[in-house]
């Protein structure tokens, strides 16, 4: 039972354009959502998060949007750069102020072409 | 900077062998986690530990066990390795349960032949 799904295995974007990575979830108990980025031969690194009480969180070129009614979140990268090429994982957790485990999606491979 | 290290980057073992994967973090984090990453399946949680001597099963604990005798070290044990345990294994740590972010090690690519 995949509670967090990233239905696009890969995405290819031109440098300078917008990258939009999507994530859907089924568990309505999730109250925090995170995005991680992973380069080959390295562990995932935290990128940005959003609480379920918000619908948008922005950090520089990265913005995460949350649509609770649709159980959908997306990560926007503007403008995209070749260094953004990596695997992006969406993750979710439940538990209020005492966070439990993270549930990850399958990942989306982003390739940004110069 | 938080540093999470894993004992090996690459490991090749034979079916039936007992395998130990070691993870060490240097930031006095209370919580530690073991995941495996497989294509099309993302990261799946095997076991985690909220503190020393504590352990809890994740989503796919079958065929694995863990040990946490010291706060900084979390070991994953494959009692009798099988070919379906060929995977990338990732260790992570987190300061406390009040912290959202997990910090990951570089991973161990385990091949069981």
mmCIF file with all atom_site columns, N, CA, C and O in Angstrom, chain A residues 2 32-34 36 38 40-46 49-50 87 89 93 97-107, chain B residues 9-10 33 35 37-38 40-43 45 48 50 58-59 88 90 94 97-107:
data_model
loop_
_atom_site.group_PDB
_atom_site.id
_atom_site.type_symbol
_atom_site.label_atom_id
_atom_site.label_alt_id
_atom_site.label_comp_id
_atom_site.label_asym_id
_atom_site.label_entity_id
_atom_site.label_seq_id
_atom_site.pdbx_PDB_ins_code
_atom_site.Cartn_x
_atom_site.Cartn_y
_atom_site.Cartn_z
_atom_site.occupancy
_atom_site.B_iso_or_equiv
_atom_site.pdbx_formal_charge
_atom_site.auth_seq_id
_atom_site.auth_comp_id
_atom_site.auth_asym_id
_atom_site.auth_atom_id
_atom_site.pdbx_PDB_model_num
ATOM 1   N N  . UNK A 1 2   ? 0.994  1.873  -1.177 1.00 0.00 ? 2   UNK A N  1
ATOM 2   C CA . UNK A 1 2   ? 1.865  3.034  -1.328 1.00 0.00 ? 2   UNK A CA 1
ATOM 3   C C  . UNK A 1 2   ? 1.099  4.275  -0.875 1.00 0.00 ? 2   UNK A C  1
ATOM 4   O O  . UNK A 1 2   ? 0.230  4.765  -1.597 1.00 0.00 ? 2   UNK A O  1
ATOM 5   N N  . UNK A 1 32  ? 2.850  16.730 7.979  1.00 0.00 ? 32  UNK A N  1
ATOM 6   C CA . UNK A 1 32  ? 4.036  17.427 7.496  1.00 0.00 ? 32  UNK A CA 1
ATOM 7   C C  . UNK A 1 32  ? 4.535  16.712 6.261  1.00 0.00 ? 32  UNK A C  1
ATOM 8   O O  . UNK A 1 32  ? 4.503  15.473 6.198  1.00 0.00 ? 32  UNK A O  1
ATOM 9   N N  . UNK A 1 33  ? 5.014  17.503 5.309  1.00 0.00 ? 33  UNK A N  1
ATOM 10  C CA . UNK A 1 33  ? 5.494  16.962 4.052  1.00 0.00 ? 33  UNK A CA 1
ATOM 11  C C  . UNK A 1 33  ? 6.871  17.553 3.760  1.00 0.00 ? 33  UNK A C  1
ATOM 12  O O  . UNK A 1 33  ? 7.118  18.728 4.034  1.00 0.00 ? 33  UNK A O  1
ATOM 13  N N  . UNK A 1 34  ? 7.742  16.721 3.234  1.00 0.00 ? 34  UNK A N  1
ATOM 14  C CA . UNK A 1 34  ? 9.111  17.147 2.980  1.00 0.00 ? 34  UNK A CA 1
ATOM 15  C C  . UNK A 1 34  ? 9.508  16.745 1.566  1.00 0.00 ? 34  UNK A C  1
ATOM 16  O O  . UNK A 1 34  ? 8.981  15.774 1.003  1.00 0.00 ? 34  UNK A O  1
ATOM 17  N N  . UNK A 1 36  ? 13.141 15.801 -0.448 1.00 0.00 ? 36  UNK A N  1
ATOM 18  C CA . UNK A 1 36  ? 14.562 15.504 -0.355 1.00 0.00 ? 36  UNK A CA 1
ATOM 19  C C  . UNK A 1 36  ? 15.119 15.405 -1.764 1.00 0.00 ? 36  UNK A C  1
ATOM 20  O O  . UNK A 1 36  ? 14.438 14.968 -2.700 1.00 0.00 ? 36  UNK A O  1
ATOM 21  N N  . UNK A 1 38  ? 18.458 13.851 -4.009 1.00 0.00 ? 38  UNK A N  1
ATOM 22  C CA . UNK A 1 38  ? 19.523 12.849 -3.913 1.00 0.00 ? 38  UNK A CA 1
ATOM 23  C C  . UNK A 1 38  ? 20.349 12.840 -5.185 1.00 0.00 ? 38  UNK A C  1
ATOM 24  O O  . UNK A 1 38  ? 19.840 12.579 -6.274 1.00 0.00 ? 38  UNK A O  1
ATOM 25  N N  . UNK A 1 40  ? 23.603 10.990 -7.224 1.00 0.00 ? 40  UNK A N  1
ATOM 26  C CA . UNK A 1 40  ? 24.200 9.649  -7.250 1.00 0.00 ? 40  UNK A CA 1
ATOM 27  C C  . UNK A 1 40  ? 25.354 9.523  -6.257 1.00 0.00 ? 40  UNK A C  1
ATOM 28  O O  . UNK A 1 40  ? 26.112 10.475 -6.076 1.00 0.00 ? 40  UNK A O  1
ATOM 29  N N  . UNK A 1 41  ? 25.446 8.406  -5.605 1.00 0.00 ? 41  UNK A N  1
ATOM 30  C CA . UNK A 1 41  ? 26.524 8.093  -4.664 1.00 0.00 ? 41  UNK A CA 1
ATOM 31  C C  . UNK A 1 41  ? 26.505 8.983  -3.421 1.00 0.00 ? 41  UNK A C  1
ATOM 32  O O  . UNK A 1 41  ? 27.506 9.045  -2.694 1.00 0.00 ? 41  UNK A O  1
ATOM 33  N N  . UNK A 1 42  ? 25.409 9.677  -3.189 1.00 0.00 ? 42  UNK A N  1
ATOM 34  C CA . UNK A 1 42  ? 25.264 10.457 -1.959 1.00 0.00 ? 42  UNK A CA 1
ATOM 35  C C  . UNK A 1 42  ? 23.932 10.123 -1.298 1.00 0.00 ? 42  UNK A C  1
ATOM 36  O O  . UNK A 1 42  ? 23.005 9.637  -1.960 1.00 0.00 ? 42  UNK A O  1
ATOM 37  N N  . UNK A 1 43  ? 23.826 10.405 -0.005 1.00 0.00 ? 43  UNK A N  1
ATOM 38  C CA . UNK A 1 43  ? 22.540 10.237 0.664  1.00 0.00 ? 43  UNK A CA 1
ATOM 39  C C  . UNK A 1 43  ? 21.608 11.382 0.342  1.00 0.00 ? 43  UNK A C  1
ATOM 40  O O  . UNK A 1 43  ? 22.040 12.452 -0.079 1.00 0.00 ? 43  UNK A O  1
ATOM 41  N N  . UNK A 1 44  ? 20.305 11.191 0.526  1.00 0.00 ? 44  UNK A N  1
ATOM 42  C CA . UNK A 1 44  ? 19.350 12.286 0.310  1.00 0.00 ? 44  UNK A CA 1
ATOM 43  C C  . UNK A 1 44  ? 19.636 13.456 1.248  1.00 0.00 ? 44  UNK A C  1
ATOM 44  O O  . UNK A 1 44  ? 20.069 13.263 2.385  1.00 0.00 ? 44  UNK A O  1
ATOM 45  N N  . UNK A 1 45  ? 19.386 14.660 0.756  1.00 0.00 ? 45  UNK A N  1
ATOM 46  C CA . UNK A 1 45  ? 19.517 15.849 1.597  1.00 0.00 ? 45  UNK A CA 1
ATOM 47  C C  . UNK A 1 45  ? 18.190 16.593 1.605  1.00 0.00 ? 45  UNK A C  1
ATOM 48  O O  . UNK A 1 45  ? 17.504 16.684 0.582  1.00 0.00 ? 45  UNK A O  1
ATOM 49  N N  . UNK A 1 46  ? 17.864 17.137 2.747  1.00 0.00 ? 46  UNK A N  1
ATOM 50  C CA . UNK A 1 46  ? 16.607 17.849 2.944  1.00 0.00 ? 46  UNK A CA 1
ATOM 51  C C  . UNK A 1 46  ? 16.572 19.122 2.103  1.00 0.00 ? 46  UNK A C  1
ATOM 52  O O  . UNK A 1 46  ? 17.558 19.858 2.015  1.00 0.00 ? 46  UNK A O  1
ATOM 53  N N  . UNK A 1 49  ? 10.182 21.858 3.411  1.00 0.00 ? 49  UNK A N  1
ATOM 54  C CA . UNK A 1 49  ? 9.051  21.171 4.020  1.00 0.00 ? 49  UNK A CA 1
ATOM 55  C C  . UNK A 1 49  ? 7.833  22.096 4.070  1.00 0.00 ? 49  UNK A C  1
ATOM 56  O O  . UNK A 1 49  ? 7.941  23.309 3.848  1.00 0.00 ? 49  UNK A O  1
ATOM 57  N N  . UNK A 1 50  ? 6.680  21.497 4.366  1.00 0.00 ? 50  UNK A N  1
ATOM 58  C CA . UNK A 1 50  ? 5.465  22.284 4.527  1.00 0.00 ? 50  UNK A CA 1
ATOM 59  C C  . UNK A 1 50  ? 4.563  21.605 5.538  1.00 0.00 ? 50  UNK A C  1
ATOM 60  O O  . UNK A 1 50  ? 4.444  20.365 5.549  1.00 0.00 ? 50  UNK A O  1
ATOM 61  N N  . UNK A 1 87  ? 17.636 13.019 -8.155 1.00 0.00 ? 87  UNK A N  1
ATOM 62  C CA . UNK A 1 87  ? 16.380 12.340 -7.836 1.00 0.00 ? 87  UNK A CA 1
ATOM 63  C C  . UNK A 1 87  ? 15.718 13.098 -6.693 1.00 0.00 ? 87  UNK A C  1
ATOM 64  O O  . UNK A 1 87  ? 16.370 13.421 -5.692 1.00 0.00 ? 87  UNK A O  1
ATOM 65  N N  . UNK A 1 89  ? 12.706 13.111 -3.871 1.00 0.00 ? 89  UNK A N  1
ATOM 66  C CA . UNK A 1 89  ? 11.773 12.280 -3.121 1.00 0.00 ? 89  UNK A CA 1
ATOM 67  C C  . UNK A 1 89  ? 10.829 13.158 -2.324 1.00 0.00 ? 89  UNK A C  1
ATOM 68  O O  . UNK A 1 89  ? 11.267 14.078 -1.625 1.00 0.00 ? 89  UNK A O  1
ATOM 69  N N  . UNK A 1 93  ? 4.864  12.670 7.017  1.00 0.00 ? 93  UNK A N  1
ATOM 70  C CA . UNK A 1 93  ? 4.870  12.137 8.366  1.00 0.00 ? 93  UNK A CA 1
ATOM 71  C C  . UNK A 1 93  ? 3.642  12.615 9.116  1.00 0.00 ? 93  UNK A C  1
ATOM 72  O O  . UNK A 1 93  ? 3.017  13.617 8.745  1.00 0.00 ? 93  UNK A O  1
ATOM 73  N N  . UNK A 1 97  ? 3.538  17.343 17.071 1.00 0.00 ? 97  UNK A N  1
ATOM 74  C CA . UNK A 1 97  ? 4.860  17.881 17.416 1.00 0.00 ? 97  UNK A CA 1
ATOM 75  C C  . UNK A 1 97  ? 5.857  16.766 17.727 1.00 0.00 ? 97  UNK A C  1
ATOM 76  O O  . UNK A 1 97  ? 7.027  17.037 17.958 1.00 0.00 ? 97  UNK A O  1
ATOM 77  N N  . UNK A 1 98  ? 5.395  15.549 17.731 1.00 0.00 ? 98  UNK A N  1
ATOM 78  C CA . UNK A 1 98  ? 6.309  14.438 17.969 1.00 0.00 ? 98  UNK A CA 1
ATOM 79  C C  . UNK A 1 98  ? 6.310  13.591 16.713 1.00 0.00 ? 98  UNK A C  1
ATOM 80  O O  . UNK A 1 98  ? 5.440  12.742 16.505 1.00 0.00 ? 98  UNK A O  1
ATOM 81  N N  . UNK A 1 99  ? 7.280  13.852 15.870 1.00 0.00 ? 99  UNK A N  1
ATOM 82  C CA . UNK A 1 99  ? 7.239  13.252 14.546 1.00 0.00 ? 99  UNK A CA 1
ATOM 83  C C  . UNK A 1 99  ? 7.553  11.780 14.592 1.00 0.00 ? 99  UNK A C  1
ATOM 84  O O  . UNK A 1 99  ? 8.451  11.336 15.277 1.00 0.00 ? 99  UNK A O  1
ATOM 85  N N  . UNK A 1 100 ? 6.830  11.041 13.814 1.00 0.00 ? 100 UNK A N  1
ATOM 86  C CA . UNK A 1 100 ? 7.085  9.617  13.694 1.00 0.00 ? 100 UNK A CA 1
ATOM 87  C C  . UNK A 1 100 ? 7.996  9.354  12.520 1.00 0.00 ? 100 UNK A C  1
ATOM 88  O O  . UNK A 1 100 ? 8.890  10.116 12.197 1.00 0.00 ? 100 UNK A O  1
ATOM 89  N N  . UNK A 1 101 ? 7.744  8.248  11.862 1.00 0.00 ? 101 UNK A N  1
ATOM 90  C CA . UNK A 1 101 ? 8.585  7.869  10.735 1.00 0.00 ? 101 UNK A CA 1
ATOM 91  C C  . UNK A 1 101 ? 8.183  8.659  9.498  1.00 0.00 ? 101 UNK A C  1
ATOM 92  O O  . UNK A 1 101 ? 7.073  9.193  9.403  1.00 0.00 ? 101 UNK A O  1
ATOM 93  N N  . UNK A 1 102 ? 9.096  8.711  8.544  1.00 0.00 ? 102 UNK A N  1
ATOM 94  C CA . UNK A 1 102 ? 8.806  9.308  7.240  1.00 0.00 ? 102 UNK A CA 1
ATOM 95  C C  . UNK A 1 102 ? 8.374  8.215  6.279  1.00 0.00 ? 102 UNK A C  1
ATOM 96  O O  . UNK A 1 102 ? 8.955  7.130  6.266  1.00 0.00 ? 102 UNK A O  1
ATOM 97  N N  . UNK A 1 103 ? 7.370  8.519  5.467  1.00 0.00 ? 103 UNK A N  1
ATOM 98  C CA . UNK A 1 103 ? 6.960  7.637  4.385  1.00 0.00 ? 103 UNK A CA 1
ATOM 99  C C  . UNK A 1 103 ? 7.323  8.323  3.080  1.00 0.00 ? 103 UNK A C  1
ATOM 100 O O  . UNK A 1 103 ? 6.897  9.450  2.835  1.00 0.00 ? 103 UNK A O  1
ATOM 101 N N  . UNK A 1 104 ? 8.136  7.654  2.263  1.00 0.00 ? 104 UNK A N  1
ATOM 102 C CA . UNK A 1 104 ? 8.670  8.251  1.051  1.00 0.00 ? 104 UNK A CA 1
ATOM 103 C C  . UNK A 1 104 ? 7.909  7.790  -0.190 1.00 0.00 ? 104 UNK A C  1
ATOM 104 O O  . UNK A 1 104 ? 7.381  6.670  -0.237 1.00 0.00 ? 104 UNK A O  1
ATOM 105 N N  . UNK A 1 105 ? 7.932  8.652  -1.196 1.00 0.00 ? 105 UNK A N  1
ATOM 106 C CA . UNK A 1 105 ? 7.461  8.261  -2.521 1.00 0.00 ? 105 UNK A CA 1
ATOM 107 C C  . UNK A 1 105 ? 8.580  7.559  -3.276 1.00 0.00 ? 105 UNK A C  1
ATOM 108 O O  . UNK A 1 105 ? 9.680  7.356  -2.763 1.00 0.00 ? 105 UNK A O  1
ATOM 109 N N  . UNK A 1 106 ? 8.266  7.194  -4.536 1.00 0.00 ? 106 UNK A N  1
ATOM 110 C CA . UNK A 1 106 ? 9.202  6.393  -5.330 1.00 0.00 ? 106 UNK A CA 1
ATOM 111 C C  . UNK A 1 106 ? 10.346 7.223  -5.894 1.00 0.00 ? 106 UNK A C  1
ATOM 112 O O  . UNK A 1 106 ? 11.360 6.668  -6.324 1.00 0.00 ? 106 UNK A O  1
ATOM 113 N N  . UNK A 1 107 ? 10.183 8.531  -5.924 1.00 0.00 ? 107 UNK A N  1
ATOM 114 C CA . UNK A 1 107 ? 11.215 9.390  -6.481 1.00 0.00 ? 107 UNK A CA 1
ATOM 115 C C  . UNK A 1 107 ? 10.950 9.765  -7.930 1.00 0.00 ? 107 UNK A C  1
ATOM 116 O O  . UNK A 1 107 ? 10.340 9.007  -8.688 1.00 0.00 ? 107 UNK A O  1
ATOM 117 N N  . UNK B 2 9   ? 30.931 1.502  1.359  1.00 0.00 ? 9   UNK B N  1
ATOM 118 C CA . UNK B 2 9   ? 30.168 2.036  0.232  1.00 0.00 ? 9   UNK B CA 1
ATOM 119 C C  . UNK B 2 9   ? 29.624 0.900  -0.636 1.00 0.00 ? 9   UNK B C  1
ATOM 120 O O  . UNK B 2 9   ? 28.531 0.980  -1.166 1.00 0.00 ? 9   UNK B O  1
ATOM 121 N N  . UNK B 2 10  ? 30.441 -0.155 -0.773 1.00 0.00 ? 10  UNK B N  1
ATOM 122 C CA . UNK B 2 10  ? 30.052 -1.310 -1.573 1.00 0.00 ? 10  UNK B CA 1
ATOM 123 C C  . UNK B 2 10  ? 30.373 -2.583 -0.794 1.00 0.00 ? 10  UNK B C  1
ATOM 124 O O  . UNK B 2 10  ? 31.412 -2.666 -0.140 1.00 0.00 ? 10  UNK B O  1
ATOM 125 N N  . UNK B 2 33  ? 17.743 5.656  11.907 1.00 0.00 ? 33  UNK B N  1
ATOM 126 C CA . UNK B 2 33  ? 16.851 4.933  10.998 1.00 0.00 ? 33  UNK B CA 1
ATOM 127 C C  . UNK B 2 33  ? 17.673 4.139  9.973  1.00 0.00 ? 33  UNK B C  1
ATOM 128 O O  . UNK B 2 33  ? 18.743 4.570  9.560  1.00 0.00 ? 33  UNK B O  1
ATOM 129 N N  . UNK B 2 35  ? 16.982 2.515  6.094  1.00 0.00 ? 35  UNK B N  1
ATOM 130 C CA . UNK B 2 35  ? 16.114 2.397  4.930  1.00 0.00 ? 35  UNK B CA 1
ATOM 131 C C  . UNK B 2 35  ? 16.813 1.553  3.876  1.00 0.00 ? 35  UNK B C  1
ATOM 132 O O  . UNK B 2 35  ? 18.039 1.436  3.858  1.00 0.00 ? 35  UNK B O  1
ATOM 133 N N  . UNK B 2 37  ? 16.729 1.453  -0.485 1.00 0.00 ? 37  UNK B N  1
ATOM 134 C CA . UNK B 2 37  ? 16.244 2.157  -1.669 1.00 0.00 ? 37  UNK B CA 1
ATOM 135 C C  . UNK B 2 37  ? 16.315 1.220  -2.853 1.00 0.00 ? 37  UNK B C  1
ATOM 136 O O  . UNK B 2 37  ? 17.384 0.693  -3.181 1.00 0.00 ? 37  UNK B O  1
ATOM 137 N N  . UNK B 2 38  ? 15.178 1.031  -3.501 1.00 0.00 ? 38  UNK B N  1
ATOM 138 C CA . UNK B 2 38  ? 15.099 0.184  -4.686 1.00 0.00 ? 38  UNK B CA 1
ATOM 139 C C  . UNK B 2 38  ? 14.397 0.935  -5.801 1.00 0.00 ? 38  UNK B C  1
ATOM 140 O O  . UNK B 2 38  ? 13.459 1.705  -5.543 1.00 0.00 ? 38  UNK B O  1
ATOM 141 N N  . UNK B 2 40  ? 11.951 2.289  -8.386 1.00 0.00 ? 40  UNK B N  1
ATOM 142 C CA . UNK B 2 40  ? 10.503 2.196  -8.478 1.00 0.00 ? 40  UNK B CA 1
ATOM 143 C C  . UNK B 2 40  ? 9.790  2.061  -7.145 1.00 0.00 ? 40  UNK B C  1
ATOM 144 O O  . UNK B 2 40  ? 8.556  2.119  -7.095 1.00 0.00 ? 40  UNK B O  1
ATOM 145 N N  . UNK B 2 41  ? 10.556 1.881  -6.075 1.00 0.00 ? 41  UNK B N  1
ATOM 146 C CA . UNK B 2 41  ? 9.943  1.712  -4.750 1.00 0.00 ? 41  UNK B CA 1
ATOM 147 C C  . UNK B 2 41  ? 10.324 2.814  -3.782 1.00 0.00 ? 41  UNK B C  1
ATOM 148 O O  . UNK B 2 41  ? 9.770  2.897  -2.676 1.00 0.00 ? 41  UNK B O  1
ATOM 149 N N  . UNK B 2 42  ? 11.281 3.634  -4.143 1.00 0.00 ? 42  UNK B N  1
ATOM 150 C CA . UNK B 2 42  ? 11.690 4.715  -3.266 1.00 0.00 ? 42  UNK B CA 1
ATOM 151 C C  . UNK B 2 42  ? 12.434 4.208  -2.049 1.00 0.00 ? 42  UNK B C  1
ATOM 152 O O  . UNK B 2 42  ? 13.083 3.157  -2.077 1.00 0.00 ? 42  UNK B O  1
ATOM 153 N N  . UNK B 2 43  ? 12.346 4.959  -0.944 1.00 0.00 ? 43  UNK B N  1
ATOM 154 C CA . UNK B 2 43  ? 12.981 4.569  0.305  1.00 0.00 ? 43  UNK B CA 1
ATOM 155 C C  . UNK B 2 43  ? 11.940 3.895  1.197  1.00 0.00 ? 43  UNK B C  1
ATOM 156 O O  . UNK B 2 43  ? 10.859 4.440  1.412  1.00 0.00 ? 43  UNK B O  1
ATOM 157 N N  . UNK B 2 45  ? 11.346 2.065  5.007  1.00 0.00 ? 45  UNK B N  1
ATOM 158 C CA . UNK B 2 45  ? 11.906 2.007  6.347  1.00 0.00 ? 45  UNK B CA 1
ATOM 159 C C  . UNK B 2 45  ? 11.975 0.572  6.847  1.00 0.00 ? 45  UNK B C  1
ATOM 160 O O  . UNK B 2 45  ? 10.967 -0.132 6.862  1.00 0.00 ? 45  UNK B O  1
ATOM 161 N N  . UNK B 2 48  ? 13.898 1.426  13.065 1.00 0.00 ? 48  UNK B N  1
ATOM 162 C CA . UNK B 2 48  ? 14.364 2.685  13.610 1.00 0.00 ? 48  UNK B CA 1
ATOM 163 C C  . UNK B 2 48  ? 14.510 2.591  15.123 1.00 0.00 ? 48  UNK B C  1
ATOM 164 O O  . UNK B 2 48  ? 14.030 1.630  15.750 1.00 0.00 ? 48  UNK B O  1
ATOM 165 N N  . UNK B 2 50  ? 14.547 5.172  18.661 1.00 0.00 ? 50  UNK B N  1
ATOM 166 C CA . UNK B 2 50  ? 14.376 6.502  19.232 1.00 0.00 ? 50  UNK B CA 1
ATOM 167 C C  . UNK B 2 50  ? 15.445 6.829  20.258 1.00 0.00 ? 50  UNK B C  1
ATOM 168 O O  . UNK B 2 50  ? 15.652 7.988  20.607 1.00 0.00 ? 50  UNK B O  1
ATOM 169 N N  . UNK B 2 58  ? 10.038 -1.030 11.218 1.00 0.00 ? 58  UNK B N  1
ATOM 170 C CA . UNK B 2 58  ? 9.507  -0.140 10.197 1.00 0.00 ? 58  UNK B CA 1
ATOM 171 C C  . UNK B 2 58  ? 8.512  -0.884 9.319  1.00 0.00 ? 58  UNK B C  1
ATOM 172 O O  . UNK B 2 58  ? 7.796  -1.760 9.788  1.00 0.00 ? 58  UNK B O  1
ATOM 173 N N  . UNK B 2 59  ? 8.523  -0.560 8.047  1.00 0.00 ? 59  UNK B N  1
ATOM 174 C CA . UNK B 2 59  ? 7.546  -1.146 7.120  1.00 0.00 ? 59  UNK B CA 1
ATOM 175 C C  . UNK B 2 59  ? 7.959  -2.501 6.562  1.00 0.00 ? 59  UNK B C  1
ATOM 176 O O  . UNK B 2 59  ? 7.113  -3.297 6.184  1.00 0.00 ? 59  UNK B O  1
ATOM 177 N N  . UNK B 2 88  ? 20.350 -0.794 -2.094 1.00 0.00 ? 88  UNK B N  1
ATOM 178 C CA . UNK B 2 88  ? 21.096 0.324  -1.502 1.00 0.00 ? 88  UNK B CA 1
ATOM 179 C C  . UNK B 2 88  ? 20.524 0.536  -0.102 1.00 0.00 ? 88  UNK B C  1
ATOM 180 O O  . UNK B 2 88  ? 19.302 0.725  0.046  1.00 0.00 ? 88  UNK B O  1
ATOM 181 N N  . UNK B 2 90  ? 20.455 2.822  3.303  1.00 0.00 ? 90  UNK B N  1
ATOM 182 C CA . UNK B 2 90  ? 20.709 4.180  3.764  1.00 0.00 ? 90  UNK B CA 1
ATOM 183 C C  . UNK B 2 90  ? 20.396 4.295  5.241  1.00 0.00 ? 90  UNK B C  1
ATOM 184 O O  . UNK B 2 90  ? 19.335 3.887  5.698  1.00 0.00 ? 90  UNK B O  1
ATOM 185 N N  . UNK B 2 94  ? 18.325 11.747 13.386 1.00 0.00 ? 94  UNK B N  1
ATOM 186 C CA . UNK B 2 94  ? 17.498 12.923 13.657 1.00 0.00 ? 94  UNK B CA 1
ATOM 187 C C  . UNK B 2 94  ? 17.744 13.311 15.104 1.00 0.00 ? 94  UNK B C  1
ATOM 188 O O  . UNK B 2 94  ? 17.852 12.431 15.964 1.00 0.00 ? 94  UNK B O  1
ATOM 189 N N  . UNK B 2 97  ? 12.623 13.516 18.526 1.00 0.00 ? 97  UNK B N  1
ATOM 190 C CA . UNK B 2 97  ? 11.313 13.338 17.885 1.00 0.00 ? 97  UNK B CA 1
ATOM 191 C C  . UNK B 2 97  ? 10.636 14.677 17.602 1.00 0.00 ? 97  UNK B C  1
ATOM 192 O O  . UNK B 2 97  ? 9.663  14.731 16.865 1.00 0.00 ? 97  UNK B O  1
ATOM 193 N N  . UNK B 2 98  ? 11.170 15.762 18.195 1.00 0.00 ? 98  UNK B N  1
ATOM 194 C CA . UNK B 2 98  ? 10.617 17.089 17.905 1.00 0.00 ? 98  UNK B CA 1
ATOM 195 C C  . UNK B 2 98  ? 11.251 17.702 16.667 1.00 0.00 ? 98  UNK B C  1
ATOM 196 O O  . UNK B 2 98  ? 10.877 18.800 16.252 1.00 0.00 ? 98  UNK B O  1
ATOM 197 N N  . UNK B 2 99  ? 12.231 17.029 16.106 1.00 0.00 ? 99  UNK B N  1
ATOM 198 C CA . UNK B 2 99  ? 12.910 17.522 14.908 1.00 0.00 ? 99  UNK B CA 1
ATOM 199 C C  . UNK B 2 99  ? 12.314 16.860 13.685 1.00 0.00 ? 99  UNK B C  1
ATOM 200 O O  . UNK B 2 99  ? 12.064 15.657 13.680 1.00 0.00 ? 99  UNK B O  1
ATOM 201 N N  . UNK B 2 100 ? 12.113 17.647 12.652 1.00 0.00 ? 100 UNK B N  1
ATOM 202 C CA . UNK B 2 100 ? 11.496 17.102 11.444 1.00 0.00 ? 100 UNK B CA 1
ATOM 203 C C  . UNK B 2 100 ? 12.537 16.460 10.518 1.00 0.00 ? 100 UNK B C  1
ATOM 204 O O  . UNK B 2 100 ? 12.327 15.382 9.963  1.00 0.00 ? 100 UNK B O  1
ATOM 205 N N  . UNK B 2 101 ? 13.671 17.125 10.379 1.00 0.00 ? 101 UNK B N  1
ATOM 206 C CA . UNK B 2 101 ? 14.636 16.729 9.362  1.00 0.00 ? 101 UNK B CA 1
ATOM 207 C C  . UNK B 2 101 ? 15.466 15.520 9.768  1.00 0.00 ? 101 UNK B C  1
ATOM 208 O O  . UNK B 2 101 ? 15.948 15.415 10.903 1.00 0.00 ? 101 UNK B O  1
ATOM 209 N N  . UNK B 2 102 ? 15.635 14.606 8.817  1.00 0.00 ? 102 UNK B N  1
ATOM 210 C CA . UNK B 2 102 ? 16.546 13.479 8.984  1.00 0.00 ? 102 UNK B CA 1
ATOM 211 C C  . UNK B 2 102 ? 17.779 13.714 8.125  1.00 0.00 ? 102 UNK B C  1
ATOM 212 O O  . UNK B 2 102 ? 17.678 14.223 7.008  1.00 0.00 ? 102 UNK B O  1
ATOM 213 N N  . UNK B 2 103 ? 18.938 13.311 8.652  1.00 0.00 ? 103 UNK B N  1
ATOM 214 C CA . UNK B 2 103 ? 20.202 13.463 7.941  1.00 0.00 ? 103 UNK B CA 1
ATOM 215 C C  . UNK B 2 103 ? 20.682 12.078 7.524  1.00 0.00 ? 103 UNK B C  1
ATOM 216 O O  . UNK B 2 103 ? 20.749 11.167 8.348  1.00 0.00 ? 103 UNK B O  1
ATOM 217 N N  . UNK B 2 104 ? 21.020 11.959 6.263  1.00 0.00 ? 104 UNK B N  1
ATOM 218 C CA . UNK B 2 104 ? 21.346 10.648 5.697  1.00 0.00 ? 104 UNK B CA 1
ATOM 219 C C  . UNK B 2 104 ? 22.846 10.458 5.491  1.00 0.00 ? 104 UNK B C  1
ATOM 220 O O  . UNK B 2 104 ? 23.582 11.405 5.194  1.00 0.00 ? 104 UNK B O  1
ATOM 221 N N  . UNK B 2 105 ? 23.266 9.200  5.622  1.00 0.00 ? 105 UNK B N  1
ATOM 222 C CA . UNK B 2 105 ? 24.595 8.808  5.222  1.00 0.00 ? 105 UNK B CA 1
ATOM 223 C C  . UNK B 2 105 ? 24.655 8.579  3.716  1.00 0.00 ? 105 UNK B C  1
ATOM 224 O O  . UNK B 2 105 ? 23.625 8.661  3.028  1.00 0.00 ? 105 UNK B O  1
ATOM 225 N N  . UNK B 2 106 ? 25.842 8.252  3.182  1.00 0.00 ? 106 UNK B N  1
ATOM 226 C CA . UNK B 2 106 ? 26.002 8.116  1.727  1.00 0.00 ? 106 UNK B CA 1
ATOM 227 C C  . UNK B 2 106 ? 25.451 6.808  1.156  1.00 0.00 ? 106 UNK B C  1
ATOM 228 O O  . UNK B 2 106 ? 25.304 6.684  -0.055 1.00 0.00 ? 106 UNK B O  1
ATOM 229 N N  . UNK B 2 107 ? 25.156 5.859  2.028  1.00 0.00 ? 107 UNK B N  1
ATOM 230 C CA . UNK B 2 107 ? 24.582 4.606  1.546  1.00 0.00 ? 107 UNK B CA 1
ATOM 231 C C  . UNK B 2 107 ? 25.614 3.493  1.385  1.00 0.00 ? 107 UNK B C  1
ATOM 232 O O  . UNK B 2 107 ? 26.804 3.748  1.177  1.00 0.00 ? 107 UNK B O  1
#
